[in-house]
PDB file of C-alpha atoms in Angstrom:
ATOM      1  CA  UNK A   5     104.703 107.435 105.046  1.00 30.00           C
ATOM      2  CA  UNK A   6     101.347 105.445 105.293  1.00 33.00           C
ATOM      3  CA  UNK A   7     101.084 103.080 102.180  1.00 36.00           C
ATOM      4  CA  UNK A   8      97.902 104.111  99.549  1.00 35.00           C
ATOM      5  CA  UNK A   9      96.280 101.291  98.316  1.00 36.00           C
ATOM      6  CA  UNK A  10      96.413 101.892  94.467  1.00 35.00           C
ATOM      7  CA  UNK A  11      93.219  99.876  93.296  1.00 35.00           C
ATOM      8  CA  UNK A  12      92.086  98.109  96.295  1.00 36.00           C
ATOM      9  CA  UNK A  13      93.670  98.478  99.956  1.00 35.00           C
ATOM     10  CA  UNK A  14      91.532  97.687 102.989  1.00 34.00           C
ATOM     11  CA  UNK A  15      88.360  97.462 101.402  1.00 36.00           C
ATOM     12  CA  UNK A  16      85.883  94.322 101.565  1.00 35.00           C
ATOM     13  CA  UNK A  17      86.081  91.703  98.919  1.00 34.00           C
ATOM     14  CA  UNK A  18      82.233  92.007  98.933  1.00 32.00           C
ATOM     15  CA  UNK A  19      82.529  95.937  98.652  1.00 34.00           C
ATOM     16  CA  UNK A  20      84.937  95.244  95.597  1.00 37.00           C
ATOM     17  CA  UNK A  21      82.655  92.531  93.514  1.00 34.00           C
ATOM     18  CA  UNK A  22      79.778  94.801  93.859  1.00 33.00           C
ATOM     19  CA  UNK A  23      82.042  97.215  92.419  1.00 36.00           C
ATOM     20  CA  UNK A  24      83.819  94.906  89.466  1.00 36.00           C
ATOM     21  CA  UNK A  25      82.679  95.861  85.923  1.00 36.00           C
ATOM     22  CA  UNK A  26      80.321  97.788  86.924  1.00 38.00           C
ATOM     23  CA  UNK A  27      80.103 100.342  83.987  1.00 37.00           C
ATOM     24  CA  UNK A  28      76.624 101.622  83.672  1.00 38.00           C
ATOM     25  CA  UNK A  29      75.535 101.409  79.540  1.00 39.00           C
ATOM     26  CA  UNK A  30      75.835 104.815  78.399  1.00 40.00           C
ATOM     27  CA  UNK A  31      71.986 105.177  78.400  1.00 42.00           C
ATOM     28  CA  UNK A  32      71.593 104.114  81.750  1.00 48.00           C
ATOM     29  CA  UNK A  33      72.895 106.357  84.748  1.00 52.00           C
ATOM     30  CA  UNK A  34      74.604 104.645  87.648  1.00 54.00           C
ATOM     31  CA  UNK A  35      73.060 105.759  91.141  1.00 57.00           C
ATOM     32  CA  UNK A  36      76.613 105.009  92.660  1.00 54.00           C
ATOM     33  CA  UNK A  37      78.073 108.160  93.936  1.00 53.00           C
ATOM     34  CA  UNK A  38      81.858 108.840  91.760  1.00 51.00           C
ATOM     35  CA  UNK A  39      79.686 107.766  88.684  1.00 54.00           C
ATOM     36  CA  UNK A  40      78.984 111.403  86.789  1.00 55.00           C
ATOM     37  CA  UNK A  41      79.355 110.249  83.188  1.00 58.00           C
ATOM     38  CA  UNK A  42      76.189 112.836  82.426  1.00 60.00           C
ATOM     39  CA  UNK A  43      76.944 115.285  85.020  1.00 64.00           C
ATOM     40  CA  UNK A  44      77.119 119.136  83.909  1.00 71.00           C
ATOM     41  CA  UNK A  45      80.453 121.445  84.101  1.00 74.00           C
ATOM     42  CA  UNK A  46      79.277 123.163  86.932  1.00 79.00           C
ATOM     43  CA  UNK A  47      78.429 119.528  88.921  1.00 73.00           C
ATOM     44  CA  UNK A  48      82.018 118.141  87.975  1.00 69.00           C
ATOM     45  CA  UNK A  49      83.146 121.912  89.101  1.00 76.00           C
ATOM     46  CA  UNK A  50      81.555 121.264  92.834  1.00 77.00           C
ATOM     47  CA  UNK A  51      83.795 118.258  93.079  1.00 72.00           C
ATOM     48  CA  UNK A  52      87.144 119.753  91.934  1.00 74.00           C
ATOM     49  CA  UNK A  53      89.746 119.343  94.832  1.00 75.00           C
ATOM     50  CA  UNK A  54      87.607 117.173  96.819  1.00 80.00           C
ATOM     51  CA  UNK A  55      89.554 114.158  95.662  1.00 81.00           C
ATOM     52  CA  UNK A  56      92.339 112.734  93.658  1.00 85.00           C
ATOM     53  CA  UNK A  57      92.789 109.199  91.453  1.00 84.00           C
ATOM     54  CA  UNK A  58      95.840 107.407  93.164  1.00 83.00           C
ATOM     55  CA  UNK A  59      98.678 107.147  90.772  1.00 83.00           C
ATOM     56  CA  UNK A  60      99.751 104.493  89.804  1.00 78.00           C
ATOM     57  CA  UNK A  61     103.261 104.280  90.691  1.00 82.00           C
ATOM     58  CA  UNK A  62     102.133 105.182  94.498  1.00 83.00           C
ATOM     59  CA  UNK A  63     103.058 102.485  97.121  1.00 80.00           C
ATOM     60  CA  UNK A  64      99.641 100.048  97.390  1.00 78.00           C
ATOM     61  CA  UNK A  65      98.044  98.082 100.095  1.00 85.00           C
ATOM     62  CA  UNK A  66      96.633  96.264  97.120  1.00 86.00           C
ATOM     63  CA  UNK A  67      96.492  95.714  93.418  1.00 87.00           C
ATOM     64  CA  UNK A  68      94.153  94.507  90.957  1.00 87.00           C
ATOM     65  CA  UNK A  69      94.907  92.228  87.437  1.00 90.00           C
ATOM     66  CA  UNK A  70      92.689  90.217  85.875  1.00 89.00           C
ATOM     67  CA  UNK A  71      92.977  86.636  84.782  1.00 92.00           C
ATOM     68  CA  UNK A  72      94.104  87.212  81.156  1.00 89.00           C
ATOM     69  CA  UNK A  73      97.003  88.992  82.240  1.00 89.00           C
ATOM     70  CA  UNK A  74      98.380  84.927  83.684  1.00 91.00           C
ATOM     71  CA  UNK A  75      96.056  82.769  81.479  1.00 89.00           C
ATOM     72  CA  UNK A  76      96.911  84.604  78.029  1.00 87.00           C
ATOM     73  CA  UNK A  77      99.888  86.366  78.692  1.00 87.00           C
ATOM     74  CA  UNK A  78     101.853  84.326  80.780  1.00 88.00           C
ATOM     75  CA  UNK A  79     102.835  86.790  83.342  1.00 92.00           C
ATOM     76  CA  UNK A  80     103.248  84.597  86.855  1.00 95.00           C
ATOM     77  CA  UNK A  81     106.635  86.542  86.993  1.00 95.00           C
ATOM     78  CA  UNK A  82     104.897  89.755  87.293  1.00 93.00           C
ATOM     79  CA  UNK A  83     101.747  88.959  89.281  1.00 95.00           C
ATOM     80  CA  UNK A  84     104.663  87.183  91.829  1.00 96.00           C
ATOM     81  CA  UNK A  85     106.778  90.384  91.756  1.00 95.00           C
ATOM     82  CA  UNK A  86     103.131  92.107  92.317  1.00 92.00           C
ATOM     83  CA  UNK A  87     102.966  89.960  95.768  1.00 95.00           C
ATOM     84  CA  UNK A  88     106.292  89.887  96.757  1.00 94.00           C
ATOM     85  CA  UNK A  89     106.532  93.586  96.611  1.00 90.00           C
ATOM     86  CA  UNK A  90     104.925  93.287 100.074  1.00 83.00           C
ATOM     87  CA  UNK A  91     101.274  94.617  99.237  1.00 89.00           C
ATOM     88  CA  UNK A  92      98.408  93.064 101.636  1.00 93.00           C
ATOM     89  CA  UNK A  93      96.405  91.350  98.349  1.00 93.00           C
ATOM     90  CA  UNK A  94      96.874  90.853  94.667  1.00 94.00           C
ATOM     91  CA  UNK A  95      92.990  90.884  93.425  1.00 92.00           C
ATOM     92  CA  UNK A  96      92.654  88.887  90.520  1.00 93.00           C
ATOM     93  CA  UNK A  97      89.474  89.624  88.725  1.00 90.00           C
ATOM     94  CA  UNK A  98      88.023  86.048  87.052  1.00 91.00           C
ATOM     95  CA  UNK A  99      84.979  85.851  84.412  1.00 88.00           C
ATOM     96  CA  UNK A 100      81.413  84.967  86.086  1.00 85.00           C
ATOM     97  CA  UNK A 101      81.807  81.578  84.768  1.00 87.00           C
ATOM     98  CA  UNK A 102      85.307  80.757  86.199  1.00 90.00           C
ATOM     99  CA  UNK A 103      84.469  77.463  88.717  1.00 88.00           C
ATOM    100  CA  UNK A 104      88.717  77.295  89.884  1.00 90.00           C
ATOM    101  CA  UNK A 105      90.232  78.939  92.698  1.00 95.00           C
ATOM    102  CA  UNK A 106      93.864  79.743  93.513  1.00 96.00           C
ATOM    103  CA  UNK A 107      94.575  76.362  95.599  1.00 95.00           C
ATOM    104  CA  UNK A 108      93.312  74.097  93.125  1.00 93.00           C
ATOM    105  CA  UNK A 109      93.169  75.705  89.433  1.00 94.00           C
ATOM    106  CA  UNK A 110      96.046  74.993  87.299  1.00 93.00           C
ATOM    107  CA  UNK A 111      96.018  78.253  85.895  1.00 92.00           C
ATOM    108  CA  UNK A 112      97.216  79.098  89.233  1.00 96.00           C
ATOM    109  CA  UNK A 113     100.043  76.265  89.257  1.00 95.00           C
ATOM    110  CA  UNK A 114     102.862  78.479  88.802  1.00 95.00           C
ATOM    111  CA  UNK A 115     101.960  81.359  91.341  1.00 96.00           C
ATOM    112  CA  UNK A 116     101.246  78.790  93.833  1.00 97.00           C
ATOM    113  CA  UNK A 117     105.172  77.502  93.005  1.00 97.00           C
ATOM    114  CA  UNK A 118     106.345  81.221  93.104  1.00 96.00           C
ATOM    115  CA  UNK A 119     104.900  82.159  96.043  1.00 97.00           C
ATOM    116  CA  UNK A 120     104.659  79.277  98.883  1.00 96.00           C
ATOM    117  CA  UNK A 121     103.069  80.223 101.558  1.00 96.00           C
ATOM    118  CA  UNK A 122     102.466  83.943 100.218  1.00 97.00           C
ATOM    119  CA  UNK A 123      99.761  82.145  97.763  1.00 97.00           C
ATOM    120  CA  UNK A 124      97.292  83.454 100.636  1.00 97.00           C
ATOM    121  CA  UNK A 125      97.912  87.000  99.626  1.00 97.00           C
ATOM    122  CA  UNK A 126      95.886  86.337  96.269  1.00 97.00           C
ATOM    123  CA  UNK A 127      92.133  86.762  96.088  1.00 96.00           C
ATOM    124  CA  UNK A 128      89.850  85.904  93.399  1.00 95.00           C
ATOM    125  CA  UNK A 129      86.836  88.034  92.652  1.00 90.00           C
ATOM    126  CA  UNK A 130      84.320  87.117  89.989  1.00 89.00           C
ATOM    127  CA  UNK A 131      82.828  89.409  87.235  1.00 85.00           C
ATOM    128  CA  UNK A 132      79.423  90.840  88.282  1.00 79.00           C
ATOM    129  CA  UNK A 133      78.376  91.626  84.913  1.00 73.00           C
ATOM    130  CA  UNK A 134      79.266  90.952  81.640  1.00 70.00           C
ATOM    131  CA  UNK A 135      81.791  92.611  79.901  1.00 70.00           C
ATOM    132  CA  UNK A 136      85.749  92.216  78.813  1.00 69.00           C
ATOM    133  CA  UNK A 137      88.401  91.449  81.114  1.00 73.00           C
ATOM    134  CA  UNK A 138      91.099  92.940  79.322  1.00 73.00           C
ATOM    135  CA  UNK A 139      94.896  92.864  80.498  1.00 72.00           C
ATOM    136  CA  UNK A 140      94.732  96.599  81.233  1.00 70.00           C
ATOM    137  CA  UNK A 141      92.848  96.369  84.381  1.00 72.00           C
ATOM    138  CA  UNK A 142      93.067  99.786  85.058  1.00 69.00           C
ATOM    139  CA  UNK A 143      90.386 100.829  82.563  1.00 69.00           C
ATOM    140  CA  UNK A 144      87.678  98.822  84.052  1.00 70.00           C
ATOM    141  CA  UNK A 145      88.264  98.218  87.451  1.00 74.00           C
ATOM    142  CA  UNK A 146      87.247 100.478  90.694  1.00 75.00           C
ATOM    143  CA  UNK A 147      90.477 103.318  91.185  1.00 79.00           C
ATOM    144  CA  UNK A 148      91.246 104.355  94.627  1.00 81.00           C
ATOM    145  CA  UNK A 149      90.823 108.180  95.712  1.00 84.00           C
ATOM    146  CA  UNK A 150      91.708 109.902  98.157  1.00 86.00           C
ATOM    147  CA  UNK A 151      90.573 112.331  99.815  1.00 85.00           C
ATOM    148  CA  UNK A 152      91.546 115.959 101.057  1.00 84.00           C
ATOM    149  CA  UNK A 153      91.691 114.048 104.672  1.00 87.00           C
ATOM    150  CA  UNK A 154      93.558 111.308 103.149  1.00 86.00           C
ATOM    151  CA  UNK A 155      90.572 108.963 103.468  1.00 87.00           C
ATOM    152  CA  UNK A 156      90.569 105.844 100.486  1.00 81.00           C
ATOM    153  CA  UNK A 157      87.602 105.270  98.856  1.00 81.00           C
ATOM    154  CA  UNK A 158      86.898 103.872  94.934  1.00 77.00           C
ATOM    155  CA  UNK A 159      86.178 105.358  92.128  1.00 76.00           C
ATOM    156  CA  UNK A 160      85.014 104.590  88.712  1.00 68.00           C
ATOM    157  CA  UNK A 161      86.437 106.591  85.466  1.00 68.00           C
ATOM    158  CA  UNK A 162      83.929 104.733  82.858  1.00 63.00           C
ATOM    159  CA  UNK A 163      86.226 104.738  80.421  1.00 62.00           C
ATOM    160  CA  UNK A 164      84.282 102.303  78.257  1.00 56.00           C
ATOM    161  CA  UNK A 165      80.522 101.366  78.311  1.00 55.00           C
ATOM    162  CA  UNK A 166      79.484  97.375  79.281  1.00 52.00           C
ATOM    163  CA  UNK A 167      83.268  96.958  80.522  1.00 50.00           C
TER     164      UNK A 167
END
């Protein structure tokens, strides 16, 4: 069974910070193709089968967090179980502002202990636009699709405006 990459997988890192936060204020729609947050019954209708959220619980290629999740919560334990679960990259989605970076940040310190040499799994990717970076990165972030070939590609639910 090929591995699905549940937020991520194989796609550029410059693909996914053009991609990070990037829900469009309500008033304002997104020219990004996935975004149909004022599309009509019958658009969303043309699109039904065509592709499918990943779950989850699917095996990943790659998974995003965001910073709070270590910085607040704590949670080195889980974003090391995250890595040594044998995905490609953990993603971990910083604010705009954030000057670190996983060698050298001490918000990092523990990871780095956890994981050795598998520290070079974890990417960084800074905030685009403003907006929260809440624990739950699976409201905000880009979703993986796929598709009725079984292509990957992201997609954006815009759950929340300016997240």
């Amino acid at each position: 069974m090929s591995r699905i990459a549940t937020t991520v997988g194989a796609f550029s890192a410059a693909f996914l910070m053009t991609l990070t936060s990037c829900s469009q204020p309500s008033q304002d729609s997104s020219k990004l193709d996935g975004h149909y947050e004022n599309a009509t019954a019958n658009k969303l209708n043309t699109l039904a089968g065509t592709f499918r959220a990943v779950a989850e619980y699917e095996p990943s290629q790659g998974v995003i967090i965001s910073l709070p999740l270590l910085e607040t919560y704590g949670k080195t334990d889980f974003a090391a179980a995250i890595v040594n679960s044998d995905v490609d990259t953990l993603w971990i989605t910083v604010p705009s502002t954030f000057t670190g970076n996983v060698q050298t940040s001490s918000v990092f310190a523990g990871l780095r202990q956890a994981l050795g040499s598998k520290i070079s799994k974890v990417k960084l990717v800074r905030q685009q636009t403003p907006g929260s970076l809440t624990v739950w990165a699976r409201d905000w972030s880009p979703q993986s699709s796929v598709n009725a070939n079984g292509e990957i590609g992201l997609i954006d639910f815009n759950y929340y405006p300016n997240r």
